[in-house]
Coordinates of C-alpha atoms in Angstrom, one line a residue:
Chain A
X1 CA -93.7 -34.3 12.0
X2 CA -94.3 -31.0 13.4
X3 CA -95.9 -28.6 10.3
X4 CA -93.9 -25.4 10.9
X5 CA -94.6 -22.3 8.4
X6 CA -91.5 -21.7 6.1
X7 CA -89.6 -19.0 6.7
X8 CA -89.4 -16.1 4.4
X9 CA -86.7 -14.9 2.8
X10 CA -87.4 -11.2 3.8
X11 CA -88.2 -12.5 7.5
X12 CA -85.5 -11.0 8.8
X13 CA -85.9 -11.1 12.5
X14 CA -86.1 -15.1 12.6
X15 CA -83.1 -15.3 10.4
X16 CA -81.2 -12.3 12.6
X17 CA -82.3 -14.7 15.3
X18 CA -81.3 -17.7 13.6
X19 CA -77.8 -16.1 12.8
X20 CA -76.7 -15.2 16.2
X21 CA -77.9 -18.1 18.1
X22 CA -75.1 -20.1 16.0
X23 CA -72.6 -17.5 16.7
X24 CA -73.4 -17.9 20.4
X25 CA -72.6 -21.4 20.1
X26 CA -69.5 -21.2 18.8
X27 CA -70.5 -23.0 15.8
X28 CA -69.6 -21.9 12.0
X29 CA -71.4 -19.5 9.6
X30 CA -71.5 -21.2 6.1
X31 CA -71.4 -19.4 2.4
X32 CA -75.0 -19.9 1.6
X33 CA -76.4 -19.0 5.4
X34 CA -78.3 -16.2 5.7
X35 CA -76.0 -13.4 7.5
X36 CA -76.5 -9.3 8.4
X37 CA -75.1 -7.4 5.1
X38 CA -72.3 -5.8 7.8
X39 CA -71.2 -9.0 9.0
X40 CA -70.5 -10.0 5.1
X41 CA -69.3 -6.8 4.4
X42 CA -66.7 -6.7 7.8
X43 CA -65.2 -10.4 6.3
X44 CA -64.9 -9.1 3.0
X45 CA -62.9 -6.2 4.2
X46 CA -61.0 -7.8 6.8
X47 CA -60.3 -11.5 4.5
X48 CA -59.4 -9.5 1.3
X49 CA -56.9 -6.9 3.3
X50 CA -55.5 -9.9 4.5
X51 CA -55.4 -12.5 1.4
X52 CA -54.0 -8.4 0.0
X53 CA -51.0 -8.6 2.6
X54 CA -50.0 -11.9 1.6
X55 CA -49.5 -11.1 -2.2
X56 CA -47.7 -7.9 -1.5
X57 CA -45.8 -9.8 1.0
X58 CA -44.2 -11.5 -1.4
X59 CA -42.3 -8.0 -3.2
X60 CA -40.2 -7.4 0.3
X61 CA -38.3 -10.6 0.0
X62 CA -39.1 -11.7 -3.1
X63 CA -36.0 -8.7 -3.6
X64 CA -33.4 -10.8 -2.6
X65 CA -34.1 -13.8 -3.9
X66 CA -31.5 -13.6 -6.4
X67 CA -29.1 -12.1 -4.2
X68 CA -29.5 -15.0 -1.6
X69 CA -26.3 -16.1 -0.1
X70 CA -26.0 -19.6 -0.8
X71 CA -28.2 -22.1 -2.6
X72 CA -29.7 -23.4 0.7
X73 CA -31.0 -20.0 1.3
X74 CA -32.2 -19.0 -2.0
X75 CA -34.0 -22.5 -2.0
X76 CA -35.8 -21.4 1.4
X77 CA -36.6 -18.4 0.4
X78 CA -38.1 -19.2 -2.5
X79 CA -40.1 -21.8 -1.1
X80 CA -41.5 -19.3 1.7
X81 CA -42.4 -16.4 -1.1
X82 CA -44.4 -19.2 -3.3
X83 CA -46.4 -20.2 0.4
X84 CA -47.1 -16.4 0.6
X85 CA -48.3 -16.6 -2.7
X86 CA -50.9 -19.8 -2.1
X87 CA -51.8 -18.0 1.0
X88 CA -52.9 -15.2 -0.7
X89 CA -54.9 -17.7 -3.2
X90 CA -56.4 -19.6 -0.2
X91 CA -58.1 -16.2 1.5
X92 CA -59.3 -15.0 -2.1
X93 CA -61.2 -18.0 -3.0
X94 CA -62.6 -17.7 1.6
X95 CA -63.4 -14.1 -0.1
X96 CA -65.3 -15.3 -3.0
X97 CA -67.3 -17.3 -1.2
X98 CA -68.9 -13.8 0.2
X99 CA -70.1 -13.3 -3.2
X100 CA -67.3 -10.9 -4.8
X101 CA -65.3 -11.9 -7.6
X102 CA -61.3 -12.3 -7.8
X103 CA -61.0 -9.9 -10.3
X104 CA -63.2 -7.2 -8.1
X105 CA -60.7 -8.2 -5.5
X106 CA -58.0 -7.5 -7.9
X107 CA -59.0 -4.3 -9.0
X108 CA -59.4 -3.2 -5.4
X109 CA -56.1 -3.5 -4.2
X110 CA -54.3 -1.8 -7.5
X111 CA -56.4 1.1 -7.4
X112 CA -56.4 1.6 -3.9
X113 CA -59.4 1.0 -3.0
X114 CA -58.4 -1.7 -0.5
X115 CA -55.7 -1.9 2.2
X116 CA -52.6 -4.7 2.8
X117 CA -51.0 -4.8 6.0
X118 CA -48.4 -1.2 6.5
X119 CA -45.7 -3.5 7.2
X120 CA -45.1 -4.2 4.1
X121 CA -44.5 -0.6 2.8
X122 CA -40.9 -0.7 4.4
X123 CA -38.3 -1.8 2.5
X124 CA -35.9 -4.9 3.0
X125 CA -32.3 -3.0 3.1
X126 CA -29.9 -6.2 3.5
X127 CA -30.1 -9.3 3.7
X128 CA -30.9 -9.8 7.6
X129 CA -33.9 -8.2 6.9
X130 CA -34.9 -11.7 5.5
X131 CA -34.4 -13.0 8.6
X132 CA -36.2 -10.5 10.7
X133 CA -39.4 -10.6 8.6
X134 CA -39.4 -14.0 9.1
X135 CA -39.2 -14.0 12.9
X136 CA -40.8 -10.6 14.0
X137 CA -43.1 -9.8 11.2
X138 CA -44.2 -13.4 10.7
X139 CA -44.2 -14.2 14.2
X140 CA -46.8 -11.2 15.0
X141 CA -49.1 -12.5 12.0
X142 CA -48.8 -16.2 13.5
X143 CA -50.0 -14.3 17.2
X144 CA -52.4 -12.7 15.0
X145 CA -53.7 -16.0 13.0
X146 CA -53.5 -18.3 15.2
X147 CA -57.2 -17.1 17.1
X148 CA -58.7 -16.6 13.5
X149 CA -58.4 -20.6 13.0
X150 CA -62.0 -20.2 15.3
X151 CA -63.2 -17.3 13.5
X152 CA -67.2 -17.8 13.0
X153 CA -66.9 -17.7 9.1
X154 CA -65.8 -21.6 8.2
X155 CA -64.1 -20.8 5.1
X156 CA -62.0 -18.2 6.9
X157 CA -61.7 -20.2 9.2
X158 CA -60.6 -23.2 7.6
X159 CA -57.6 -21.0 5.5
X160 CA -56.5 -20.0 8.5
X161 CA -55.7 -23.7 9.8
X162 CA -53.8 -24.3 6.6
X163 CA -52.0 -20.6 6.7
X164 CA -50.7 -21.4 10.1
X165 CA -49.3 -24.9 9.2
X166 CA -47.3 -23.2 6.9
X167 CA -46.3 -19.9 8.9
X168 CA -44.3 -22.0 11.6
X169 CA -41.6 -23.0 9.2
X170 CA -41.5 -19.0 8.2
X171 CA -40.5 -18.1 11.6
X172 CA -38.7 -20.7 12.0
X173 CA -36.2 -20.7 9.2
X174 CA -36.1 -16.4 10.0
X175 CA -34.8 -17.2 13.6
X176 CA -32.6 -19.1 12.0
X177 CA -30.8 -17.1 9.7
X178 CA -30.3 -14.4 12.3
X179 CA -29.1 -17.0 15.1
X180 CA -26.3 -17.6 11.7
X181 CA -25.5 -14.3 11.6
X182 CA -25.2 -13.6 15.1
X183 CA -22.7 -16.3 15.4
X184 CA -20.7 -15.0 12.6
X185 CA -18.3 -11.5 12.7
X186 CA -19.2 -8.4 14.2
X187 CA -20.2 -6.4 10.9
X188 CA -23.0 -9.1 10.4
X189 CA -24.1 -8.9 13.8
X190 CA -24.5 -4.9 13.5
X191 CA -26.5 -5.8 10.6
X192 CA -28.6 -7.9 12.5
X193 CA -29.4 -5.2 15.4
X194 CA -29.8 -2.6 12.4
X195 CA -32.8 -4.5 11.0
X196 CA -34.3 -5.5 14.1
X197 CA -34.0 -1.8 14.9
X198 CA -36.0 -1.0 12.2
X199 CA -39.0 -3.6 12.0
X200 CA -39.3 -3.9 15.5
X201 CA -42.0 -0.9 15.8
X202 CA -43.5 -1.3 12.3
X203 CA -44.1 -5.0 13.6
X204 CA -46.0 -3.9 16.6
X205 CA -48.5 -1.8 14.5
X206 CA -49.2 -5.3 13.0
X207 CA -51.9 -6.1 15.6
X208 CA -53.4 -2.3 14.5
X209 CA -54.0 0.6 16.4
X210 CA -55.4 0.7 20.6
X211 CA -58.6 -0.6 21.6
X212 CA -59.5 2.9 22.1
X213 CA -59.1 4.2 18.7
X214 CA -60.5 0.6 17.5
X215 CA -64.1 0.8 16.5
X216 CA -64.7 -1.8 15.1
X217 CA -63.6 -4.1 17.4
X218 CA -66.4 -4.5 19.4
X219 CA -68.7 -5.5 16.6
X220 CA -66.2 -8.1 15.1
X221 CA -65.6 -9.4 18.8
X222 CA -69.8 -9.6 19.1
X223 CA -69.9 -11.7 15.7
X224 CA -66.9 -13.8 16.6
X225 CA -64.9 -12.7 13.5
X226 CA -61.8 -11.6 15.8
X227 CA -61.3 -13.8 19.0
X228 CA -58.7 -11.1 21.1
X229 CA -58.6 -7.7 21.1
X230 CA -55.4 -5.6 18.9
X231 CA -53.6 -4.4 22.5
X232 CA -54.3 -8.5 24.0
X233 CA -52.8 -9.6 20.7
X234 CA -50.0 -6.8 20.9
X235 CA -49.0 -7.8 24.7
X236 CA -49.0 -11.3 23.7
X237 CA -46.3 -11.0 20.9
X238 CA -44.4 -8.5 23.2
X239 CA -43.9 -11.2 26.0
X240 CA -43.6 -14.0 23.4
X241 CA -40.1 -12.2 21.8
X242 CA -38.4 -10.8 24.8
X243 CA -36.7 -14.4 25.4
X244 CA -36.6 -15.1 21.4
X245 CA -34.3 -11.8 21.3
X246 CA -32.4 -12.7 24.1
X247 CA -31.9 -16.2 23.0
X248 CA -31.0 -14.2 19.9
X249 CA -28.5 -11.6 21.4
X250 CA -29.9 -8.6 20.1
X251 CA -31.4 -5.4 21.9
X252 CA -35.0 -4.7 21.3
X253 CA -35.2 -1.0 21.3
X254 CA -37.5 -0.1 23.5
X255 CA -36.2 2.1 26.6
X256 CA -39.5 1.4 27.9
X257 CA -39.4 -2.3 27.9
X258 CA -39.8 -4.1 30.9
X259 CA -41.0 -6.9 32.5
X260 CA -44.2 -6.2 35.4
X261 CA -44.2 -8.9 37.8
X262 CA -47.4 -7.4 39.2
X263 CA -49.2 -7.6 35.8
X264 CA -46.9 -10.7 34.8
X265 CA -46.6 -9.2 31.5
X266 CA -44.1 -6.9 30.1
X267 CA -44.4 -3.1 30.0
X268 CA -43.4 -1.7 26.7
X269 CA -43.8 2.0 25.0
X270 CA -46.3 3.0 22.0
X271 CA -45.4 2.5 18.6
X272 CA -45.3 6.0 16.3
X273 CA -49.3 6.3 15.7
X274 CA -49.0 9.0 13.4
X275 CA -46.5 7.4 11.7
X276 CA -48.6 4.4 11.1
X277 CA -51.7 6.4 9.9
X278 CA -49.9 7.9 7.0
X279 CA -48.3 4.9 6.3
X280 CA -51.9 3.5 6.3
X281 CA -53.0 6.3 4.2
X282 CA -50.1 6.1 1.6
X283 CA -47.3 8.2 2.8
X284 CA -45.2 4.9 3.5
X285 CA -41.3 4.7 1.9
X286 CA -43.0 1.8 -0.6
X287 CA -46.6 2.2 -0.7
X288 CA -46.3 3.8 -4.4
X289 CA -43.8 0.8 -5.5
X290 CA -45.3 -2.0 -4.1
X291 CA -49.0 -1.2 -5.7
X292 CA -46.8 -0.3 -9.4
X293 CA -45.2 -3.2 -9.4
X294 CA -48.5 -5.6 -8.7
X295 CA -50.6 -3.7 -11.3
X296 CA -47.4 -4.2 -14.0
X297 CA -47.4 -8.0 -13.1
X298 CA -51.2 -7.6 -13.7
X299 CA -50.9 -5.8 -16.8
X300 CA -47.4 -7.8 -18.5
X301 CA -49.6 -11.4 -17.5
X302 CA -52.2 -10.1 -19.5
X303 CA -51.4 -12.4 -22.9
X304 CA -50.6 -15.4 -20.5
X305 CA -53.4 -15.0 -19.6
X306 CA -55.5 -14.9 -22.6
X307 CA -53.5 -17.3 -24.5
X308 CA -54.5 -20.2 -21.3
X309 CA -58.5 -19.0 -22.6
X310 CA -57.8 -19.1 -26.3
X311 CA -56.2 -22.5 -26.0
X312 CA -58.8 -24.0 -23.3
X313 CA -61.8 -22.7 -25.8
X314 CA -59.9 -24.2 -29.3
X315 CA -59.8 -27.6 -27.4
X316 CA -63.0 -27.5 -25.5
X317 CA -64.4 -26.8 -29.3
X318 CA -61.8 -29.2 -31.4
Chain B
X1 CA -54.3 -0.2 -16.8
X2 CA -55.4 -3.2 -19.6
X3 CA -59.2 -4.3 -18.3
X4 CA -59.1 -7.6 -16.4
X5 CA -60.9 -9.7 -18.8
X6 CA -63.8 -12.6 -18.3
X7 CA -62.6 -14.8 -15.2
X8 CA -61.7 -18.7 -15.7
X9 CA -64.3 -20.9 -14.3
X10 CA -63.8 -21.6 -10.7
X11 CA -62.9 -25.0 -9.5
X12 CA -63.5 -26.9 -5.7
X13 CA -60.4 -28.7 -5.1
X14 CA -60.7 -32.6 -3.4
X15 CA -57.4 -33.9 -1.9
X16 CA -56.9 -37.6 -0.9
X17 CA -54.4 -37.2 2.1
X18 CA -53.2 -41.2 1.4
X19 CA -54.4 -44.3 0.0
X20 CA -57.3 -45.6 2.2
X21 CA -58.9 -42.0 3.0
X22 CA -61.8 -40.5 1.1
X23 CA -60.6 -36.9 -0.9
X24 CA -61.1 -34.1 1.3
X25 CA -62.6 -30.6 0.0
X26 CA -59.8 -28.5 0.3
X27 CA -60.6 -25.5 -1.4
X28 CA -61.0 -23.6 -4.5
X29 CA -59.2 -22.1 -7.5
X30 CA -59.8 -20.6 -11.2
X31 CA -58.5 -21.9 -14.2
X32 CA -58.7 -21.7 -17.6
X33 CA -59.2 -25.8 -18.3
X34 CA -59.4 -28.9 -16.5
X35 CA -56.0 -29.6 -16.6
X36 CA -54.7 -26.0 -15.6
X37 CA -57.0 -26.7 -12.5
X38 CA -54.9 -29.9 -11.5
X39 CA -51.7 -28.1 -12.1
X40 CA -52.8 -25.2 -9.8
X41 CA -54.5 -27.7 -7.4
X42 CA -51.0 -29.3 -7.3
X43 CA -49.3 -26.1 -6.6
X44 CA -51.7 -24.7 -4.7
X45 CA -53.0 -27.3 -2.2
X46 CA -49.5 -29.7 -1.9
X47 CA -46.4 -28.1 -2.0
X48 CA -46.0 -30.1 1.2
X49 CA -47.4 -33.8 -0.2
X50 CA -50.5 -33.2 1.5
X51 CA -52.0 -35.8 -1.4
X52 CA -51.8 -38.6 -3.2
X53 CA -55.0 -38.0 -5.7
X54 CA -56.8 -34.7 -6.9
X55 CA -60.4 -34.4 -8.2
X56 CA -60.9 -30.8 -9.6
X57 CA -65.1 -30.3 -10.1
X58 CA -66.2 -27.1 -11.8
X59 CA -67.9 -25.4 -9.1
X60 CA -71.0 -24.9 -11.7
X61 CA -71.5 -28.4 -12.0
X62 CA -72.1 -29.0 -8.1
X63 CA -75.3 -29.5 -7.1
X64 CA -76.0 -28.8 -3.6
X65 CA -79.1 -28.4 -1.1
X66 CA -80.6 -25.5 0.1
X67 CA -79.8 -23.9 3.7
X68 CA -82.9 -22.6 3.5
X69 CA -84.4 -26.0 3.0
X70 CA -82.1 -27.4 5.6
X71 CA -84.8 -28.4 8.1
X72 CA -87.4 -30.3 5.8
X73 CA -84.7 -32.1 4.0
X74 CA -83.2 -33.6 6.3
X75 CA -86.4 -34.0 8.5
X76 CA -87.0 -37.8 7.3
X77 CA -84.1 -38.8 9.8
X78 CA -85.4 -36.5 12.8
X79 CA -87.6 -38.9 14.0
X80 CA -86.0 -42.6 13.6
X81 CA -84.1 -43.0 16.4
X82 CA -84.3 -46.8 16.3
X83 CA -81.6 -46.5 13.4
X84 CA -79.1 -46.2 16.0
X85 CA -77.7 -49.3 18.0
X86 CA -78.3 -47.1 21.4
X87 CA -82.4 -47.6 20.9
X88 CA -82.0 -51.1 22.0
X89 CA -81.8 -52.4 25.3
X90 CA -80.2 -55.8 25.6
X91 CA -78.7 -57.3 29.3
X92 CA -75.3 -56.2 30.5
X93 CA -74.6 -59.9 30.9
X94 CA -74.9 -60.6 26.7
X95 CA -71.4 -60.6 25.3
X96 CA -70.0 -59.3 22.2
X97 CA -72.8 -57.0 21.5

């Protein structure tokens, strides 16, 4: 055997070395690898604002859960809301293996300090809307996920695989439910177009604002943390839906629209930027709601909470 | 707001897929006792019966080797290359070998 001097722990040219050589090979980064503080830092950020969206995701539909329209729906849709929920649960504990706690994580999001996806600011107005999250806004997070299954972090990674499992049969069952109503009477076919009318932009600021006004892209690109681009990712939904919503019936509204057999993609307009920024920043129709109502289901679980402790620490000591 | 108290311990989560298979890690959760974790587990990890069997470890009771000690612990196997069938040469004309 070869008698090698051990590395130092403050060596950090060798393990900067180290670090990027199995990035350049494709292979994963591990919890207890040694990593640059911005790479932990940029997959804190990015996996909490995610494992964020998932647990506010659940308010949007989670409102017409009781209003469902038959007992098959309500079934579905209760089954999709708890998935968002163990979604959210498998990218906190990918979080915490970066070294910050659940209840950091926690406190983050109701104070602000940390963002969740803008989509879910807008508010689900009738029951199609249902149906449209399912196939627009959960189709442009499954365009979105689907490259973050080879993400460099494993435990990212790794929830990714298990999110996108699950995601299909969200789309799915959405494209479903609006394929009922469009083959039902004319008023629920207007309600159809009415929501798709309305998410269809907010669901193309999904994949973020243009490579251009994108800084950090390049960075997470270098490090293998995002595998395409926002505008790749965008283009690629775009020409994925154009003959989903034909198949569908309805109008995407988009005068712009239009396929470009030179680029063999389709040309589309810009979504409202500054619309998105101050939806970003807190201006949305539901930012205030959705944040009061997660910090109240903090604060009334409080005594379930404490009572689970109480009871595990009188038996551990019984 | 009402502070967030103390966290429950955190659990890694092993899932055996079916009868014949080894448990799987499949991830992580907190809860208050051992028997909270296998409820979450359940809920958590096989809403879709991904499993026939859960093992929920307390993460703190884990031991595990160093990355940093990665090389000269698993050095020992570096060099022993006749542990593997492919170090031995034998005639293409030897069956069943």
């Amino acid at each position: 055997m070869t008698a090698t001097p051990k590395t130092s722990p403050d060596d950090g040219p060798d393990l900067l070395a180290a670090f990027e050589q199995t990035v350049a090979r494709h292979d994963r980064i591990e919890p207890r690898d040694w990593m640059p503080e911005k790479y932990r830092s940029t997959l804190v950020r990015q996996i909490a604002q995610h494992a964020h969206s998932e647990i506010i995701g659940m308010q949007p539909e989670g409102n017409w859960i009781t209003r469902a329209p038959s007992l098959r729906r309500k079934a579905i849709l209760l089954a999709k809301v708890q998935d968002e929920a163990g979604h959210g649960l498998y990218l906190y504990s990918a979080c915490e293996t970066l070294g910050v706690s659940r209840r950091e994580l926690t406190e983050r999001l109701v104070s602000g300090k940390q963002k969740y996806s803008s989509i879910f600011n807008y508010p689900t107005l009738s029951y199609a809307d249902v149906g449209t999250i399912g196939w627009l806004v959960d189709g442009a997070a499954i365009c979105n996920q689907v490259p973050l299954c080879r993400t460099s972090y494993g435990p990212y990674g790794r929830s990714m695989i298990r999110i996108c499992k699950e995601e299909s049969f969200h789309q799915r069952q959405g494209f479903e439910l609006l394929a009922t109503m469009m083959r039902g009477t004319d008023a629920q076919r207007a309600m159809v177009q009415e929501s798709v009318d309305r998410f269809w932009w907010p669901a193309l600021m999904m994949f973020g604002p243009p490579d251009a006004d994108s800084p950090n892209t390049v960075q997470s690109m270098a490090w293998g943390i995002k595998r395409d681009t926002n505008d790749e990712l965008r283009q690629k939904f775009v020409d994925m839906t154009v003959p989903q919503a034909k198949a569908l019936g309805v109008t995407l509204p988009d005068p712009d629209l239009v396929w470009n057999e030179e680029r063999g993609h389709h040309d589309f307009g810009q979504p409202d930027w500054d619309e998105f920024y101050a939806v970003v920043k807190g201006s949305g129709p539901c930012n205030a709601q959705r944040i009061a109502h997660r910090r109240k289901a903090l604060e009334d679980g409080a005594w379930v909470r404490e009572a689970a402790t109480a009871f595990a620490e009188k038996e551990r000591t019984a | 707001m009402s502070e967030i108290r103390d966290e429950w311990p955190l659990y890694e989560i092993f899932v055996r897929g079916k009868r014949g298979l080894n448990h799987v890690h499949v991830g992580s959760l907190h809860a208050a006792d051992d028997q909270m974790a296998l409820r979450h587990a359940r809920d958590v990890y096989t809403r879709r019966n991904e499993g026939v069997s859960i093992w929920a470890v307390r993460a703190d009771a884990i031991a595990a080797s160093s990355p940093d000690e990665k090389d000269p612990l698993f050095a020992p196997a570096g060099d022993k290359v006749y542990r593997h069938p492919t170090f031995y040469s034998i005639p293409d004309d030897v069956p069943h070998m």
